[in-house]
CSV table of C-alpha atoms and ligand atoms in Angstrom, one decimal:
chain,number,residue,atom,x,y,z
A,1,MET,CA,17.3,-25.1,-6.0
A,2,ASP,CA,15.0,-26.1,-3.3
A,3,PHE,CA,13.2,-23.7,-0.8
A,4,ASP,CA,10.7,-23.9,2.0
A,5,VAL,CA,9.1,-20.6,1.1
A,6,THR,CA,9.3,-18.6,-2.1
A,7,ILE,CA,7.8,-15.1,-2.2
A,8,VAL,CA,7.1,-13.5,-5.6
A,9,GLY,CA,7.4,-9.7,-5.1
A,10,ALA,CA,9.8,-7.6,-3.1
A,11,GLY,CA,7.5,-4.7,-2.4
A,12,VAL,CA,6.7,-3.7,1.2
A,13,VAL,CA,4.3,-6.7,1.6
A,14,GLY,CA,6.8,-9.3,0.3
A,15,LEU,CA,9.6,-7.8,2.4
A,16,ALA,CA,7.4,-7.8,5.6
A,17,LEU,CA,6.5,-11.4,4.9
A,18,ALA,CA,10.1,-12.4,4.3
A,19,LYS,CA,11.1,-10.9,7.6
A,20,ARG,CA,8.1,-12.6,9.4
A,21,LEU,CA,8.7,-16.0,7.9
A,22,SER,CA,12.5,-16.0,8.1
A,23,ASP,CA,12.8,-17.4,11.6
A,24,SER,CA,13.6,-20.9,12.4
A,25,GLY,CA,16.1,-21.7,9.7
A,26,ARG,CA,13.7,-21.9,6.8
A,27,ARG,CA,15.2,-21.7,3.4
A,28,LEU,CA,13.4,-18.6,2.0
A,29,LEU,CA,13.7,-17.0,-1.4
A,30,VAL,CA,12.3,-13.7,-2.5
A,31,LEU,CA,12.3,-12.8,-6.2
A,32,ASP,CA,11.4,-9.7,-8.1
A,33,LYS,CA,11.5,-8.9,-11.8
A,34,GLU,CA,12.9,-5.5,-11.1
A,35,PRO,CA,16.6,-4.7,-10.3
A,36,GLY,CA,16.0,-4.1,-6.6
A,37,TYR,CA,13.3,-4.1,-3.9
A,38,GLY,CA,10.4,-1.7,-3.7
A,39,ARG,CA,10.4,-0.5,-7.3
A,40,GLY,CA,6.6,-1.0,-7.7
A,41,ILE,CA,3.6,0.5,-5.9
A,42,SER,CA,5.5,0.6,-2.6
A,43,SER,CA,7.7,3.5,-3.8
A,44,ARG,CA,4.8,5.4,-5.5
A,45,ASN,CA,2.3,6.4,-2.8
A,46,SER,CA,1.4,9.0,-0.2
A,47,GLU,CA,3.5,7.4,2.6
A,48,VAL,CA,0.7,8.0,5.0
A,49,ILE,CA,0.3,5.8,8.1
A,50,HIS,CA,-3.5,5.5,8.1
A,51,ALA,CA,-5.5,5.2,11.2
A,52,GLY,CA,-8.2,3.0,9.7
A,53,ILE,CA,-11.0,5.6,9.4
A,54,TYR,CA,-12.5,4.8,5.9
A,55,TYR,CA,-13.0,1.1,5.6
A,56,PRO,CA,-16.1,-1.0,6.1
A,57,GLU,CA,-16.5,-2.6,9.5
A,58,GLY,CA,-15.4,-6.2,9.6
A,59,SER,CA,-13.2,-5.8,6.4
A,60,LEU,CA,-9.6,-6.9,6.2
A,61,LYS,CA,-8.7,-3.3,5.3
A,62,ALA,CA,-10.2,-2.0,8.5
A,63,ARG,CA,-8.8,-4.7,10.8
A,64,LEU,CA,-5.3,-4.8,9.2
A,65,CYS,CA,-5.0,-1.0,9.0
A,66,VAL,CA,-5.8,-0.5,12.7
A,67,SER,CA,-3.4,-3.3,13.9
A,68,GLY,CA,-0.9,-2.3,11.2
A,69,ASN,CA,-0.9,1.3,12.3
A,70,ALA,CA,0.2,0.3,15.9
A,71,LEU,CA,2.7,-2.3,14.6
A,72,LEU,CA,4.2,0.2,12.1
A,73,TYR,CA,4.7,2.9,14.7
A,74,ARG,CA,6.3,0.4,17.1
A,75,PHE,CA,8.6,-0.9,14.3
A,76,CYS,CA,9.6,2.6,13.2
A,77,GLU,CA,10.4,3.7,16.8
A,78,ARG,CA,12.3,0.5,17.6
A,79,TYR,CA,14.4,0.5,14.4
A,80,ARG,CA,14.6,4.2,13.8
A,81,VAL,CA,12.7,4.3,10.5
A,82,PRO,CA,12.0,8.0,9.7
A,83,HIS,CA,8.4,8.8,10.4
A,84,ARG,CA,6.3,11.5,12.0
A,85,ARG,CA,3.0,11.3,13.9
A,86,CYS,CA,1.8,14.6,12.4
A,87,GLY,CA,-2.0,13.9,12.6
A,88,LYS,CA,-4.6,14.5,10.0
A,89,LEU,CA,-7.5,16.9,9.4
A,90,ILE,CA,-10.5,15.7,7.4
A,91,VAL,CA,-12.3,19.0,6.6
A,92,ALA,CA,-15.9,19.8,5.8
A,93,THR,CA,-16.0,22.9,3.7
A,94,CYS,CA,-19.7,23.4,3.8
A,95,GLU,CA,-22.7,22.3,6.0
A,96,ALA,CA,-23.7,19.7,3.3
A,97,GLU,CA,-20.4,17.8,4.0
A,98,MET,CA,-21.1,17.5,7.8
A,99,ALA,CA,-23.2,14.4,7.4
A,100,GLU,CA,-20.3,12.7,5.7
A,101,LEU,CA,-18.0,13.6,8.5
A,102,GLU,CA,-20.5,12.3,11.0
A,103,ARG,CA,-20.7,9.0,9.1
A,104,LEU,CA,-16.9,8.7,9.0
A,105,ASP,CA,-16.7,9.3,12.7
A,106,ALA,CA,-19.3,6.6,13.4
A,107,SER,CA,-17.7,4.1,11.0
A,108,ALA,CA,-14.2,4.8,12.4
A,109,ARG,CA,-15.4,4.0,16.0
A,110,ALA,CA,-17.1,0.8,14.8
A,111,CYS,CA,-13.7,-0.2,13.3
A,112,GLY,CA,-11.8,0.5,16.6
A,113,VAL,CA,-10.6,4.0,15.9
A,114,HIS,CA,-11.5,5.9,19.1
A,115,ASP,CA,-9.2,8.9,19.1
A,116,LEU,CA,-10.9,11.1,16.5
A,117,LYS,CA,-11.6,14.7,17.8
A,118,TRP,CA,-14.1,17.2,16.4
A,119,LEU,CA,-12.6,20.6,15.7
A,120,THR,CA,-14.5,23.9,14.9
A,121,GLY,CA,-13.4,26.0,11.9
A,122,ALA,CA,-11.6,28.3,14.3
A,123,GLN,CA,-9.7,25.4,15.9
A,124,VAL,CA,-8.7,24.2,12.4
A,125,ARG,CA,-7.3,27.7,11.7
A,126,GLU,CA,-5.3,27.6,14.9
A,127,ARG,CA,-3.7,24.3,13.8
A,128,GLU,CA,-3.3,25.2,10.1
A,129,PRO,CA,-3.7,28.9,9.4
A,130,SER,CA,-4.2,28.5,5.7
A,131,VAL,CA,-6.9,25.8,5.9
A,132,ARG,CA,-10.5,26.8,5.7
A,133,ALA,CA,-13.3,24.5,7.1
A,134,VAL,CA,-16.7,24.7,8.8
A,135,ALA,CA,-15.5,21.8,11.0
A,136,ALA,CA,-13.1,18.9,10.9
A,137,LEU,CA,-12.3,15.6,12.3
A,138,PHE,CA,-8.7,15.4,13.7
A,139,SER,CA,-7.0,12.0,13.7
A,140,PRO,CA,-3.9,12.1,16.0
A,141,SER,CA,-2.8,8.6,15.1
A,142,THR,CA,-2.4,9.3,11.4
A,143,GLY,CA,1.2,10.1,10.3
A,144,ILE,CA,3.8,9.8,7.6
A,145,VAL,CA,6.6,7.3,7.1
A,146,SER,CA,9.6,6.9,4.8
A,147,ALA,CA,8.5,3.9,2.7
A,148,HIS,CA,12.0,3.5,1.5
A,149,GLY,CA,13.4,3.6,5.0
A,150,LEU,CA,10.9,1.0,6.1
A,151,MET,CA,11.7,-1.3,3.2
A,152,GLN,CA,15.4,-0.8,3.7
A,153,LYS,CA,15.1,-2.0,7.3
A,154,LEU,CA,12.9,-5.0,6.4
A,155,TYR,CA,15.2,-6.0,3.6
A,156,GLY,CA,18.3,-5.7,5.9
A,157,GLN,CA,16.6,-7.8,8.6
A,158,ALA,CA,15.4,-10.5,6.2
A,159,ARG,CA,18.9,-10.7,4.6
A,160,LYS,CA,20.5,-11.0,8.0
A,161,ALA,CA,18.1,-13.8,8.9
A,162,GLY,CA,19.4,-15.7,5.8
A,163,VAL,CA,16.7,-14.9,3.2
A,164,LEU,CA,18.0,-15.1,-0.4
A,165,PHE,CA,16.9,-12.3,-2.7
A,166,SER,CA,17.1,-12.7,-6.5
A,167,PHE,CA,16.4,-9.5,-8.5
A,168,GLU,CA,15.8,-9.2,-12.3
A,169,THR,CA,14.1,-12.6,-11.8
A,170,GLU,CA,10.6,-13.0,-13.1
A,171,ALA,CA,8.2,-15.8,-12.2
A,172,VAL,CA,6.9,-17.1,-15.5
A,173,GLY,CA,5.5,-20.6,-14.8
A,174,VAL,CA,4.2,-22.8,-12.0
A,175,GLN,CA,3.7,-26.6,-12.0
A,176,ALA,CA,2.4,-28.7,-9.1
A,177,GLU,CA,4.8,-31.0,-7.4
A,178,PRO,CA,4.0,-33.8,-4.9
A,179,CYS,CA,5.3,-31.6,-2.1
A,180,GLY,CA,4.8,-28.0,-3.3
A,181,SER,CA,5.4,-26.3,-6.6
A,182,ARG,CA,8.0,-26.1,-9.3
A,183,LEU,CA,8.5,-22.5,-10.3
A,184,THR,CA,10.1,-21.4,-13.5
A,185,VAL,CA,12.0,-18.2,-13.3
A,186,ARG,CA,13.4,-16.1,-16.1
A,187,TYR,CA,16.4,-13.9,-15.6
A,188,ARG,CA,17.0,-10.6,-17.4
A,189,ASP,CA,19.3,-12.2,-20.0
A,190,GLY,CA,16.5,-14.6,-20.9
A,191,ARG,CA,17.9,-17.7,-19.2
A,192,GLU,CA,15.3,-19.8,-17.4
A,193,GLU,CA,15.7,-22.0,-14.3
A,194,ALA,CA,13.4,-24.1,-12.1
A,195,VAL,CA,13.0,-23.6,-8.4
A,196,THR,CA,11.1,-26.0,-6.2
A,197,THR,CA,9.3,-24.7,-3.1
A,198,ARG,CA,7.0,-26.1,-0.5
A,199,LEU,CA,5.1,-22.8,0.0
A,200,LEU,CA,4.6,-20.2,-2.8
A,201,ILE,CA,3.4,-16.8,-1.9
A,202,ASN,CA,2.0,-14.4,-4.5
A,203,ALA,CA,2.8,-10.8,-3.4
A,204,ALA,CA,3.1,-9.5,-6.9
A,205,GLY,CA,1.3,-6.2,-6.4
A,206,LEU,CA,-0.1,-4.9,-9.7
A,207,PHE,CA,0.5,-8.3,-11.3
A,208,SER,CA,-0.9,-10.5,-8.6
A,209,ASP,CA,-3.9,-11.5,-10.6
A,210,ARG,CA,-1.7,-12.6,-13.5
A,211,MET,CA,0.5,-14.5,-11.0
A,212,ALA,CA,-2.6,-16.1,-9.5
A,213,ARG,CA,-3.5,-17.4,-13.0
A,214,LEU,CA,0.1,-18.8,-13.5
A,215,MET,CA,-0.4,-20.6,-10.2
A,216,GLY,CA,-3.6,-22.2,-11.5
A,217,TRP,CA,-6.1,-20.1,-9.5
A,218,GLU,CA,-8.6,-18.9,-12.1
A,219,THR,CA,-11.3,-16.8,-10.5
A,220,GLY,CA,-13.0,-13.7,-11.6
A,221,ASP,CA,-12.9,-12.5,-8.0
A,222,ALA,CA,-9.1,-12.0,-8.3
A,223,ALA,CA,-9.2,-9.8,-11.3
A,224,LEU,CA,-7.4,-6.4,-10.9
A,225,TYR,CA,-8.3,-3.1,-12.4
A,226,TRP,CA,-5.6,-0.4,-12.4
A,227,TRP,CA,-6.3,3.2,-11.2
A,228,LYS,CA,-3.6,5.7,-11.6
A,229,GLY,CA,-3.0,8.4,-9.0
A,230,GLU,CA,-1.1,11.5,-10.0
A,231,TYR,CA,0.5,14.0,-7.6
A,232,ALA,CA,1.3,17.7,-8.0
A,233,ALA,CA,4.2,19.3,-6.0
A,234,LEU,CA,3.0,22.3,-4.1
A,235,ASP,CA,5.2,25.3,-3.6
A,236,LEU,CA,3.9,27.0,-0.4
A,237,SER,CA,6.5,29.8,-0.9
A,238,GLY,CA,7.9,29.6,2.6
A,239,GLY,CA,4.6,28.8,4.2
A,240,GLN,CA,4.4,25.6,6.2
A,241,LEU,CA,2.0,22.7,6.5
A,242,ASN,CA,2.4,20.4,9.5
A,243,THR,CA,-0.8,18.3,9.3
A,244,LEU,CA,-2.2,16.1,6.6
A,245,VAL,CA,-5.3,17.7,5.2
A,246,TYR,CA,-8.0,15.6,3.5
A,247,PRO,CA,-11.4,16.6,2.1
A,248,VAL,CA,-14.3,14.3,2.7
A,249,PRO,CA,-13.9,11.2,0.5
A,250,GLU,CA,-14.9,11.2,-3.2
A,251,PRO,CA,-18.4,9.7,-3.8
A,252,SER,CA,-16.9,7.6,-6.5
A,253,ASN,CA,-15.1,5.5,-3.9
A,254,ALA,CA,-12.0,5.6,-6.2
A,255,GLY,CA,-9.8,7.6,-3.8
A,256,LEU,CA,-9.8,9.5,-0.5
A,257,GLY,CA,-10.0,12.9,-2.3
A,258,THR,CA,-7.2,15.3,-3.4
A,259,HIS,CA,-5.3,15.7,-0.1
A,260,LEU,CA,-2.3,17.7,1.1
A,261,THR,CA,0.6,15.6,2.3
A,262,PRO,CA,3.6,17.1,4.0
A,263,SER,CA,6.6,14.8,3.5
A,264,LEU,CA,9.4,14.2,5.9
A,265,ASP,CA,11.7,16.5,3.9
A,266,GLY,CA,9.3,19.4,4.3
A,267,THR,CA,7.9,19.4,0.8
A,268,VAL,CA,4.2,19.2,0.2
A,269,ARG,CA,2.3,17.2,-2.3
A,270,LEU,CA,-1.2,17.4,-3.5
A,271,GLY,CA,-3.1,14.4,-4.8
A,272,PRO,CA,-3.5,11.7,-5.8
A,273,ASN,CA,-6.3,11.9,-8.3
A,274,ALA,CA,-7.9,8.6,-9.5
A,275,LEU,CA,-7.8,7.8,-13.2
A,276,TYR,CA,-9.1,4.4,-14.4
A,277,LEU,CA,-6.5,2.7,-16.7
A,278,PRO,CA,-8.6,0.2,-18.8
A,279,GLY,CA,-5.5,-0.6,-21.0
A,280,LYS,CA,-3.4,-1.5,-17.9
A,281,ARG,CA,-0.3,0.3,-19.2
A,282,GLU,CA,2.4,1.1,-16.6
A,283,ASP,CA,2.7,4.8,-17.4
A,284,TYR,CA,3.8,7.0,-14.6
A,285,ARG,CA,3.8,10.3,-16.4
A,286,VAL,CA,1.8,13.1,-14.9
A,287,ASP,CA,-0.4,15.0,-17.3
A,288,PRO,CA,0.1,18.8,-16.8
A,289,ASP,CA,-3.4,19.3,-18.1
A,290,HIS,CA,-4.7,17.8,-14.9
A,291,LEU,CA,-3.2,20.5,-12.7
A,292,PRO,CA,-6.3,22.8,-13.0
A,293,ALA,CA,-8.4,20.0,-11.4
A,294,PHE,CA,-5.9,19.8,-8.5
A,295,HIS,CA,-6.1,23.5,-8.1
A,296,GLN,CA,-9.9,23.5,-8.1
A,297,ALA,CA,-10.1,20.6,-5.6
A,298,ALA,CA,-7.7,22.0,-3.1
A,299,SER,CA,-8.9,25.6,-3.4
A,300,ARG,CA,-12.0,24.5,-1.6
A,301,TYR,CA,-10.1,24.3,1.6
A,302,LEU,CA,-6.7,25.9,1.1
A,303,ASP,CA,-6.4,29.7,1.1
A,304,GLY,CA,-4.1,31.6,-1.3
A,305,LEU,CA,-3.6,28.7,-3.7
A,306,THR,CA,-2.7,29.9,-7.2
A,307,PRO,CA,-2.2,27.7,-10.3
A,308,SER,CA,1.5,28.8,-10.5
A,309,MET,CA,2.1,27.1,-7.1
A,310,LEU,CA,1.6,23.6,-8.7
A,311,ARG,CA,3.8,21.5,-10.9
A,312,PRO,CA,3.6,17.9,-12.0
A,313,ASP,CA,5.2,15.5,-9.5
A,314,MET,CA,5.0,11.7,-9.5
A,315,ALA,CA,2.3,9.0,-10.0
A,316,GLY,CA,1.5,5.6,-8.7
A,317,ILE,CA,-1.0,2.9,-9.8
A,318,ARG,CA,-3.5,1.3,-7.5
A,319,PRO,CA,-4.4,-2.4,-7.9
A,320,LYS,CA,-8.1,-2.3,-7.2
A,321,ARG,CA,-10.5,-5.2,-7.4
A,322,GLN,CA,-13.2,-2.9,-8.7
A,323,LYS,CA,-13.8,-1.0,-11.9
A,324,PRO,CA,-15.7,2.2,-12.2
A,325,GLY,CA,-19.2,1.9,-10.8
A,326,ASP,CA,-18.5,-1.3,-8.8
A,327,PRO,CA,-18.8,-1.2,-5.0
A,328,VAL,CA,-15.6,-1.0,-3.0
A,329,LYS,CA,-13.8,-4.3,-2.5
A,330,ASP,CA,-11.5,-5.6,0.2
A,331,PHE,CA,-8.0,-7.0,0.2
A,332,LEU,CA,-8.1,-10.6,-0.9
A,333,ILE,CA,-5.9,-13.0,1.1
A,334,HIS,CA,-6.5,-16.5,-0.1
A,335,SER,CA,-4.6,-19.6,1.0
A,336,ASP,CA,-4.8,-22.9,-0.9
A,337,SER,CA,-3.6,-25.5,1.5
A,338,GLN,CA,-3.8,-28.3,-1.0
A,339,ARG,CA,-1.3,-26.7,-3.3
A,340,GLY,CA,0.7,-24.7,-0.8
A,341,HIS,CA,-0.1,-21.4,-2.3
A,342,VAL,CA,-1.0,-18.0,-0.7
A,343,HIS,CA,-2.3,-15.1,-2.8
A,344,LEU,CA,-2.3,-11.5,-1.8
A,345,ILE,CA,-4.5,-9.6,-4.3
A,346,GLY,CA,-5.8,-6.1,-4.4
A,347,ILE,CA,-3.4,-4.8,-1.8
A,348,GLU,CA,-4.1,-1.1,-2.5
A,349,SER,CA,-4.2,1.6,0.2
A,350,PRO,CA,-3.8,1.1,3.2
A,351,GLY,CA,-1.4,-1.6,2.2
A,352,LEU,CA,1.7,0.3,3.3
A,353,THR,CA,0.2,0.9,6.7
A,354,ALA,CA,-1.0,-2.7,6.9
A,355,ALA,CA,2.1,-4.5,5.6
A,356,LEU,CA,3.3,-5.7,9.0
A,357,ALA,CA,-0.2,-6.8,10.0
A,358,ILE,CA,-0.6,-8.6,6.7
A,359,SER,CA,2.6,-10.4,7.4
A,360,GLU,CA,1.3,-11.5,10.8
A,361,GLU,CA,-2.0,-12.6,9.3
A,362,VAL,CA,-0.3,-14.7,6.6
A,363,GLY,CA,2.3,-16.0,9.1
A,364,ALA,CA,-0.5,-17.3,11.4
A,365,LEU,CA,-2.3,-18.7,8.3
A,366,VAL,CA,0.7,-20.8,7.1
A,367,GLU,CA,2.5,-21.5,10.3
A,368,GLY,CA,2.1,-25.2,11.2
A,369,SER,CA,0.6,-26.0,7.8
A,370,TYR,CA,1.7,-29.1,6.1
A,371,PHE,CA,3.9,-27.1,3.7
A,372,LEU,CA,6.0,-25.6,6.5
A,373,ILE,CA,6.6,-28.9,8.4
A,374,PRO,CA,9.1,-30.2,8.8
A,375,ARG,CA,11.2,-27.1,9.1
A,376,SER,CA,14.7,-27.3,7.6
A,377,THR,CA,17.6,-27.4,9.9
B,401,FAD,C1,-1.3,6.5,-5.5
B,401,FAD,C2,-1.1,5.5,-4.3
B,401,FAD,C3,-1.2,6.1,-3.0
B,401,FAD,C4,-1.1,5.2,-1.9
B,401,FAD,N1,-1.0,5.8,-0.6
B,401,FAD,C5,-0.9,5.0,0.4
B,401,FAD,C6,-0.8,5.5,1.7
B,401,FAD,O1,-0.6,6.8,1.9
B,401,FAD,N2,-0.7,4.7,2.8
B,401,FAD,C7,-0.8,3.4,2.7
B,401,FAD,O2,-0.9,2.7,3.7
B,401,FAD,N3,-0.9,2.8,1.4
B,401,FAD,C8,-0.9,3.6,0.3
B,401,FAD,N4,-1.0,3.0,-0.9
B,401,FAD,C9,-1.0,1.6,-1.0
B,401,FAD,C10,0.4,1.0,-0.9
B,401,FAD,O3,1.4,1.7,-1.6
B,401,FAD,C11,0.4,-0.5,-1.4
B,401,FAD,O4,-0.7,-1.2,-0.8
B,401,FAD,C12,1.6,-1.3,-1.1
B,401,FAD,O5,2.8,-0.6,-1.5
B,401,FAD,C13,1.6,-2.6,-1.9
B,401,FAD,O6,2.8,-3.3,-1.8
B,401,FAD,P1,3.1,-4.6,-2.5
B,401,FAD,O7,4.3,-5.2,-1.9
B,401,FAD,O8,1.8,-5.5,-2.5
B,401,FAD,O9,3.2,-4.2,-4.1
B,401,FAD,P2,4.5,-3.7,-4.9
B,401,FAD,O10,5.3,-2.8,-4.1
B,401,FAD,O11,4.1,-3.4,-6.2
B,401,FAD,O12,5.4,-5.0,-5.0
B,401,FAD,C14,5.1,-6.1,-5.9
B,401,FAD,C15,6.4,-6.5,-6.5
B,401,FAD,O13,6.1,-7.7,-7.3
B,401,FAD,C16,7.0,-7.7,-8.4
B,401,FAD,N5,6.5,-8.6,-9.4
B,401,FAD,C17,5.3,-8.6,-10.0
B,401,FAD,N6,5.1,-9.7,-10.8
B,401,FAD,C18,6.3,-10.4,-10.7
B,401,FAD,C19,6.7,-11.6,-11.3
B,401,FAD,N7,6.0,-12.3,-12.2
B,401,FAD,N8,7.9,-12.1,-11.0
B,401,FAD,C20,8.7,-11.4,-10.1
B,401,FAD,N9,8.4,-10.2,-9.5
B,401,FAD,C21,7.1,-9.8,-9.8
B,401,FAD,C22,7.0,-6.2,-8.8
B,401,FAD,O14,8.1,-5.9,-9.6
B,401,FAD,C23,6.9,-5.5,-7.5
B,401,FAD,O15,8.2,-5.1,-7.1
B,401,FAD,C24,-1.0,3.8,-2.1
B,401,FAD,C25,-1.0,3.3,-3.4
B,401,FAD,C26,-1.0,4.1,-4.5
B,401,FAD,C27,-0.9,3.6,-5.8
């Protein structure tokens, strides 16, 4: 089998790329080791459309989140993907947290987010009667999206454009060819087969560092560290929450803090926490012993929260490029034009928001490169 482009990974990033690169009659293959698309990180997250508030100025995360936010809303509106522009409150619960809110406001502006509004504690109460704060930043361009709905639409569009999907198909070896790569794939029944491809794109999520090594890119910079994020389901007993509510971010830089996320179906989740997984085991259980910490964290800004309102929900794993104590690292998008390889590594949050922007970025990077010329007819 011979392809122009092969994408390893059918998460939201691989699907967005497949749709973006599927024009012009290219032979395009997407493979995933799981039995369907979106079984990895893309279906285990907060489903928040981030505005781009938290990321360092000049970083890929900041740039691709801001442009991805606009692209994602446009895509959702055009193709009727379930979403809601519900807005977000970042709350300061004491005077000591005001400096951090001011820092966030300034850094958001520097990154091109100009719609944040300051609210007083009373204005927060008007918006969300059960939320307590001395002040808050309100982000009107933050929202929520159905990750499944988004992936379903991208998958359908890519298939319609002729992209071939192969599930239960794991990439297990890569060799250089004069005009691209020879990829060995293993099917669920253990059979192996070779695929040749001009361009090989590594969108393997949690395993993108391992995939990079298979592709011959050995660099410490691409190493991934796994951080689990558990969620608790919150029973508001008939009460409602319309807005996302976040505390000021954790000083550890591991997460954005235990936040309240209303989902499209009206349920509310609390989380995620941030637990470093040195053993890199794909374990999605939620430890009930962690519920008191959720209760404690959210009680700082949510009135009337009792431990009995919380129960274990779901968990996801973040592919971070930093371990505990390291400074925050950016997405890594690396193209090796000699080999015809592209790597997407460390695509943690805001990767769902940024997926369409990432696909534009990579499209522009590879379009017109030797490996995509001539196009197949
Ligand atoms: C707890 C948590 C909360 C988050 N919240 C948000 C949020 O609110 N908003 C936001 O914008 N982002 C959020 N994110 C980030 C977002 O979910 C991810 O950035 C995004 O889903 C990454 O998509 P992906 O396609 O890179 O990875 P994945 O969805 O994991 O896709 C990678 C695919 O590659 C496949 N694969 C791996 N190795 C191989 C191989 N060798 N052969 C074949 N297939 C392979 C896997 O099976 C997988 O399906 C969150 C993440 C987490 C963990």
